[in-house]
Coordinates of C-alpha atoms in Angstrom, one line a residue:
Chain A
X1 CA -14.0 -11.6 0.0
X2 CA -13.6 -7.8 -0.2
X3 CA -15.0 -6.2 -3.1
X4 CA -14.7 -2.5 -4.8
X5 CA -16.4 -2.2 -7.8
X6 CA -16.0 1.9 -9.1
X7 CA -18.5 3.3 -11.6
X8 CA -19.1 6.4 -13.4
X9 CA -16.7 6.9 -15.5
X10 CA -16.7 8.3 -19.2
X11 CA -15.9 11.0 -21.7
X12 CA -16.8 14.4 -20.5
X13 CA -16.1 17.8 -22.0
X14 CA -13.6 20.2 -19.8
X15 CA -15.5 22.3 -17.2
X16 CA -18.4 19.6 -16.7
X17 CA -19.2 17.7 -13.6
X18 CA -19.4 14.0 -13.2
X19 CA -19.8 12.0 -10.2
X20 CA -18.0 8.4 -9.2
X21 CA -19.2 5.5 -7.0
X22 CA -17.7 2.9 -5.6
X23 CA -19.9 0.0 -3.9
X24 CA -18.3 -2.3 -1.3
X25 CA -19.1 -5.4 -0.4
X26 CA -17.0 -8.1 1.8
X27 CA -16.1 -6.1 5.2
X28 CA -17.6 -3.8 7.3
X29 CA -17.7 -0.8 5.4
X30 CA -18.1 1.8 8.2
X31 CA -15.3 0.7 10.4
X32 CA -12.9 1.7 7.2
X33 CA -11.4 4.8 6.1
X34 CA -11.6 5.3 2.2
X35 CA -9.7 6.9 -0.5
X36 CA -9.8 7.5 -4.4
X37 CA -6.1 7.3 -6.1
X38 CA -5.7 7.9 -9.9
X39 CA -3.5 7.0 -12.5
X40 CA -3.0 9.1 -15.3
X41 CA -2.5 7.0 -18.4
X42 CA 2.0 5.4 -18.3
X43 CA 1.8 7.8 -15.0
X44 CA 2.4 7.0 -11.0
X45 CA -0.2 6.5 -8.8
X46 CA -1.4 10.0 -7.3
X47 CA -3.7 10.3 -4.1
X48 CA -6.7 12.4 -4.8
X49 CA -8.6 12.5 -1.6
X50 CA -9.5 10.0 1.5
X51 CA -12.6 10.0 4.2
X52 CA -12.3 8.8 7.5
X53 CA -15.1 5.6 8.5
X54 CA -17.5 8.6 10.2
X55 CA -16.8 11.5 7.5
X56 CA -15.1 13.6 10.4
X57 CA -11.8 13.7 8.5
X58 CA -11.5 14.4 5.5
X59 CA -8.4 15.2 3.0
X60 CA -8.0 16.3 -0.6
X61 CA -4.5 16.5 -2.9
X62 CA -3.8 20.3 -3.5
X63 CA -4.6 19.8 -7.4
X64 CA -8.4 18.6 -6.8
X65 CA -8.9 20.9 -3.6
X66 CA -12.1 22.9 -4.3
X67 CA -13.3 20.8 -7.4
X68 CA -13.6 17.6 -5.5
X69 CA -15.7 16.3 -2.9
X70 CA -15.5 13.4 -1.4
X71 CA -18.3 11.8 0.4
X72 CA -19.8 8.4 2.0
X73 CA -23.3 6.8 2.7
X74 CA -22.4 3.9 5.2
X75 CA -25.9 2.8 4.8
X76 CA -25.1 1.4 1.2
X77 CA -21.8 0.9 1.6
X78 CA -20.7 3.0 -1.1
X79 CA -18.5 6.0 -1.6
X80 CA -18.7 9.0 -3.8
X81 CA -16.3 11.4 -5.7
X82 CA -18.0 14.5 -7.0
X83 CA -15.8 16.0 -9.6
X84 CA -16.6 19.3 -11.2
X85 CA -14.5 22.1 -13.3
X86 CA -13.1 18.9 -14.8
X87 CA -9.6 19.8 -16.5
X88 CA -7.5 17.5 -19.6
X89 CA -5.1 17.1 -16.6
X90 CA -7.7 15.0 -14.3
X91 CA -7.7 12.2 -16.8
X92 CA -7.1 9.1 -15.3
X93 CA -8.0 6.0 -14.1
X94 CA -9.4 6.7 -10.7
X95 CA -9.2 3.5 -7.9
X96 CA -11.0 3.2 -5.2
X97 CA -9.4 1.8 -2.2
X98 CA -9.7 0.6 1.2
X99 CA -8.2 1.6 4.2
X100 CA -6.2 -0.7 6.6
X101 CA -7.9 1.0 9.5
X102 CA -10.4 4.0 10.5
X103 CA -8.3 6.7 9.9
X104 CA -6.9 8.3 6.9
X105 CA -3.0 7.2 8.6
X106 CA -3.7 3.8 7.3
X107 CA -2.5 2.2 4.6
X108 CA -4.7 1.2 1.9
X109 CA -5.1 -2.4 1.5
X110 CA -7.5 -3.3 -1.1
X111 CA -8.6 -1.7 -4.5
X112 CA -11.1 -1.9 -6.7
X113 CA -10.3 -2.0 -10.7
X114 CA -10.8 1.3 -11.4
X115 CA -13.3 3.4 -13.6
X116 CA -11.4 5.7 -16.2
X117 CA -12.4 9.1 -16.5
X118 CA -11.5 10.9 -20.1
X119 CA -11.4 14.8 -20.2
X120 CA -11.4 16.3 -23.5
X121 CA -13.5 18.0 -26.4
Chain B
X1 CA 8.3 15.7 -9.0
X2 CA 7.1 13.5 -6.4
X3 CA 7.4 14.3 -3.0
X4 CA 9.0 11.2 -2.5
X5 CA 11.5 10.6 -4.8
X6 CA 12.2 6.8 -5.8
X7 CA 14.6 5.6 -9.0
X8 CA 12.9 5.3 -11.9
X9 CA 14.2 1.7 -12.4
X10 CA 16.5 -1.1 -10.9
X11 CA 16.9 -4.2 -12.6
X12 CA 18.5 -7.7 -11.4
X13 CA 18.4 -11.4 -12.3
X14 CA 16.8 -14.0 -10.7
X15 CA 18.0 -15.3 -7.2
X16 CA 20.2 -11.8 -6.9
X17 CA 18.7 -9.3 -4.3
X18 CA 17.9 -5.4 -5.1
X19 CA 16.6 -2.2 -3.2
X20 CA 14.4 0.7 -4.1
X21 CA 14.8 3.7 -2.3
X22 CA 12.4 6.2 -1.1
X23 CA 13.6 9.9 0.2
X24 CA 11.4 11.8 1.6
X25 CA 11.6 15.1 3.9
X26 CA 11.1 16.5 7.2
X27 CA 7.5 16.7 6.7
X28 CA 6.3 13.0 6.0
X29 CA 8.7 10.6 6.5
X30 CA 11.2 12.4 8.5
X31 CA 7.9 13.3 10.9
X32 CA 7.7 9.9 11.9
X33 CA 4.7 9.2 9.5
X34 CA 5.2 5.3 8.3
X35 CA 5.7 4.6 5.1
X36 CA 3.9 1.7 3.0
X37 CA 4.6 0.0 0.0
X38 CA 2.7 -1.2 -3.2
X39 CA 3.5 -3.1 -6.3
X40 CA 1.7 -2.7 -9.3
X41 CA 2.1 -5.6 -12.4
X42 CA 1.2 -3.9 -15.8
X43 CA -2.4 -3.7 -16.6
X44 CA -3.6 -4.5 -13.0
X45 CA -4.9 -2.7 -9.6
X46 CA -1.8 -1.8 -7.0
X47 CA -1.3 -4.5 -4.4
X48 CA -0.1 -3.6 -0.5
X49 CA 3.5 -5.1 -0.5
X50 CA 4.1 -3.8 3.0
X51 CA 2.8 -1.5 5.7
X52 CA 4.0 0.4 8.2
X53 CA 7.6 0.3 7.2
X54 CA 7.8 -3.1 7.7
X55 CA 4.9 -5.5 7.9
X56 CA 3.6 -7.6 5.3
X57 CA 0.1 -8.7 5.2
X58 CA -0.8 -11.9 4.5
X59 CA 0.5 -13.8 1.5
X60 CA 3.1 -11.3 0.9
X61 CA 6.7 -13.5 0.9
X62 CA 8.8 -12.7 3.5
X63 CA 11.7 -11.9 0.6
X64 CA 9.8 -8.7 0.6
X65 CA 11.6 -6.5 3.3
X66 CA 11.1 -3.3 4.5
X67 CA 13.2 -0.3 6.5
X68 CA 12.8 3.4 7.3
X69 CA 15.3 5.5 9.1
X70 CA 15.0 9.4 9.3
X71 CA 13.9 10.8 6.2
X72 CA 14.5 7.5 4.0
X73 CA 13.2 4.1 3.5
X74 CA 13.8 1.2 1.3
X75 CA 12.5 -1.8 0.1
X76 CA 14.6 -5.1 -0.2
X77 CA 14.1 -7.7 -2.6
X78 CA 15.7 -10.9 -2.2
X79 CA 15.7 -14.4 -4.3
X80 CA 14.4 -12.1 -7.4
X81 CA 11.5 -14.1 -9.7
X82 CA 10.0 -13.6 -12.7
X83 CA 6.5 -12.5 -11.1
X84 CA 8.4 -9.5 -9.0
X85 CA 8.8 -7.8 -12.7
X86 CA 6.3 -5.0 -11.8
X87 CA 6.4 -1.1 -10.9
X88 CA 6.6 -0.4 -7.0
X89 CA 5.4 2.6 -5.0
X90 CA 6.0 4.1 -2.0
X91 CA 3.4 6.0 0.0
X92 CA 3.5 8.1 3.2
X93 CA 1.5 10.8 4.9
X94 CA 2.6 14.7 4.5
X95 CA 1.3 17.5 6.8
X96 CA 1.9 21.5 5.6
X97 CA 0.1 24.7 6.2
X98 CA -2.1 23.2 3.3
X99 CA -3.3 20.7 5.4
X100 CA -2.8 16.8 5.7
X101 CA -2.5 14.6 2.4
X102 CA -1.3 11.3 1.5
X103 CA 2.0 11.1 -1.2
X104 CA 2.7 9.1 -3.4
X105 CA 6.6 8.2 -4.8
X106 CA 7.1 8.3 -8.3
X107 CA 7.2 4.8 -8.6
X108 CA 10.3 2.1 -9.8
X109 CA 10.3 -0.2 -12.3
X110 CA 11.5 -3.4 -11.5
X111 CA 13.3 -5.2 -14.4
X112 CA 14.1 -9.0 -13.5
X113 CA 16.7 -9.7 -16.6

């Protein structure tokens, strides 16, 4: 059964840096692709930034570009969003999802729960 | 604004049929880039309704149907039930002189009366 379990969420104070995981377990993590999507609370779903299974490609939405970094240790199946210059705006509940394939093309077809992140002081 | 513009809501009763649009332009649907779909009960992770226009994965009913010409797609529903009351979202793959990034619809809301 394929797992995502995100962590690392909390309350943190504009212009602060916090990092998320998300630890996989039920597949082959390094034949996947990976993205985080977030959900701003009674708001759409919004694509923040996806990592091909090797790390050779690598995309970010234009409103976390330069303040995010994704990143991936195949090793322990686990994947990683460093956030920093945090804003009120990047609220959310951030997901952690599979892709269908290797490549960031493919649809995502499993998510974890999400881990919610609060920006605010 | 989403890139991909969806209605905010449909509504129908159950057994009828309905459709959610999804427009997009010449740079992620009308580029040939597929379109996938996702529905998301209240309160719970989104769940891959369909891929690549038209597939479904596994479990999904085939009174889930998808279709994409040009710069549009749509989801039908058919044989509405209670448990298809959810939002729904639409997802394709954008290239600019920004780069490449996945985008998201706004999402519909799916009212079974």
């Amino acid at each position: 059964e394929v797992q995502l379990v995100e962590s690392g969420g909390g309350l943190v104070q504009p212009g602060r840096s916090l990092r998320l995981s998300c630890t996989a377990s039920g597949f082959t993590f390094d034949d996947y692709a990976m993205h985080w999507v977030r959900q701003a609370p009674g708001k759409g779903l919004e694509w923040v930034s996806g990592i091909s299974w090797n790390s050779d490609d690598i995309g970010y939405a234009d409103s976390v570009k330069g303040r995010f970094t994704i990143s991936r240790d195949n090793a322990k199946n686990s994947l990683y969003l460093q956030m920093s210059s945090l804003r009120p705006e990047d609220t959310a509940l951030y997901y952690c999802a599979k892709g269908q394939g290797f490549t960031l093309l493919d649809s995502l077809d499993y998510w974890g729960q999400g881990t919610l992140l609060t920006v605010s002081s | 604004q989403s890139v991909l513009a969806q209605p905010p809501s449909v509504s129908g009763a159950p057994g009828q049929s309905v459709t959610i649009s999804c427009t997009g332009n010449s740079s992620n649907l009308g580029a040939g880039y597929d379109v996938h779909w996702y529905q998301q009960i209240p309160g719970t992770a989104p769940k891959l309704l369909l891929y690549a226009s038209t597939d479904r994965p596994s479990g999904v009913p085939d009174r889930f149907v998808g279709s994409k010409s040009g710069t549009s797609a749509s989801l039908a529903i058919t044989g509405l039930q209670a448990e298809d009351e959810a939002d729904y979202y639409c997802q394709s793959y954008a290239s600019s002189l920004n780069g490449r990034k996945w985008v998201f619809g706004g999402g519909t809301k799916l009212t079974v009366l």
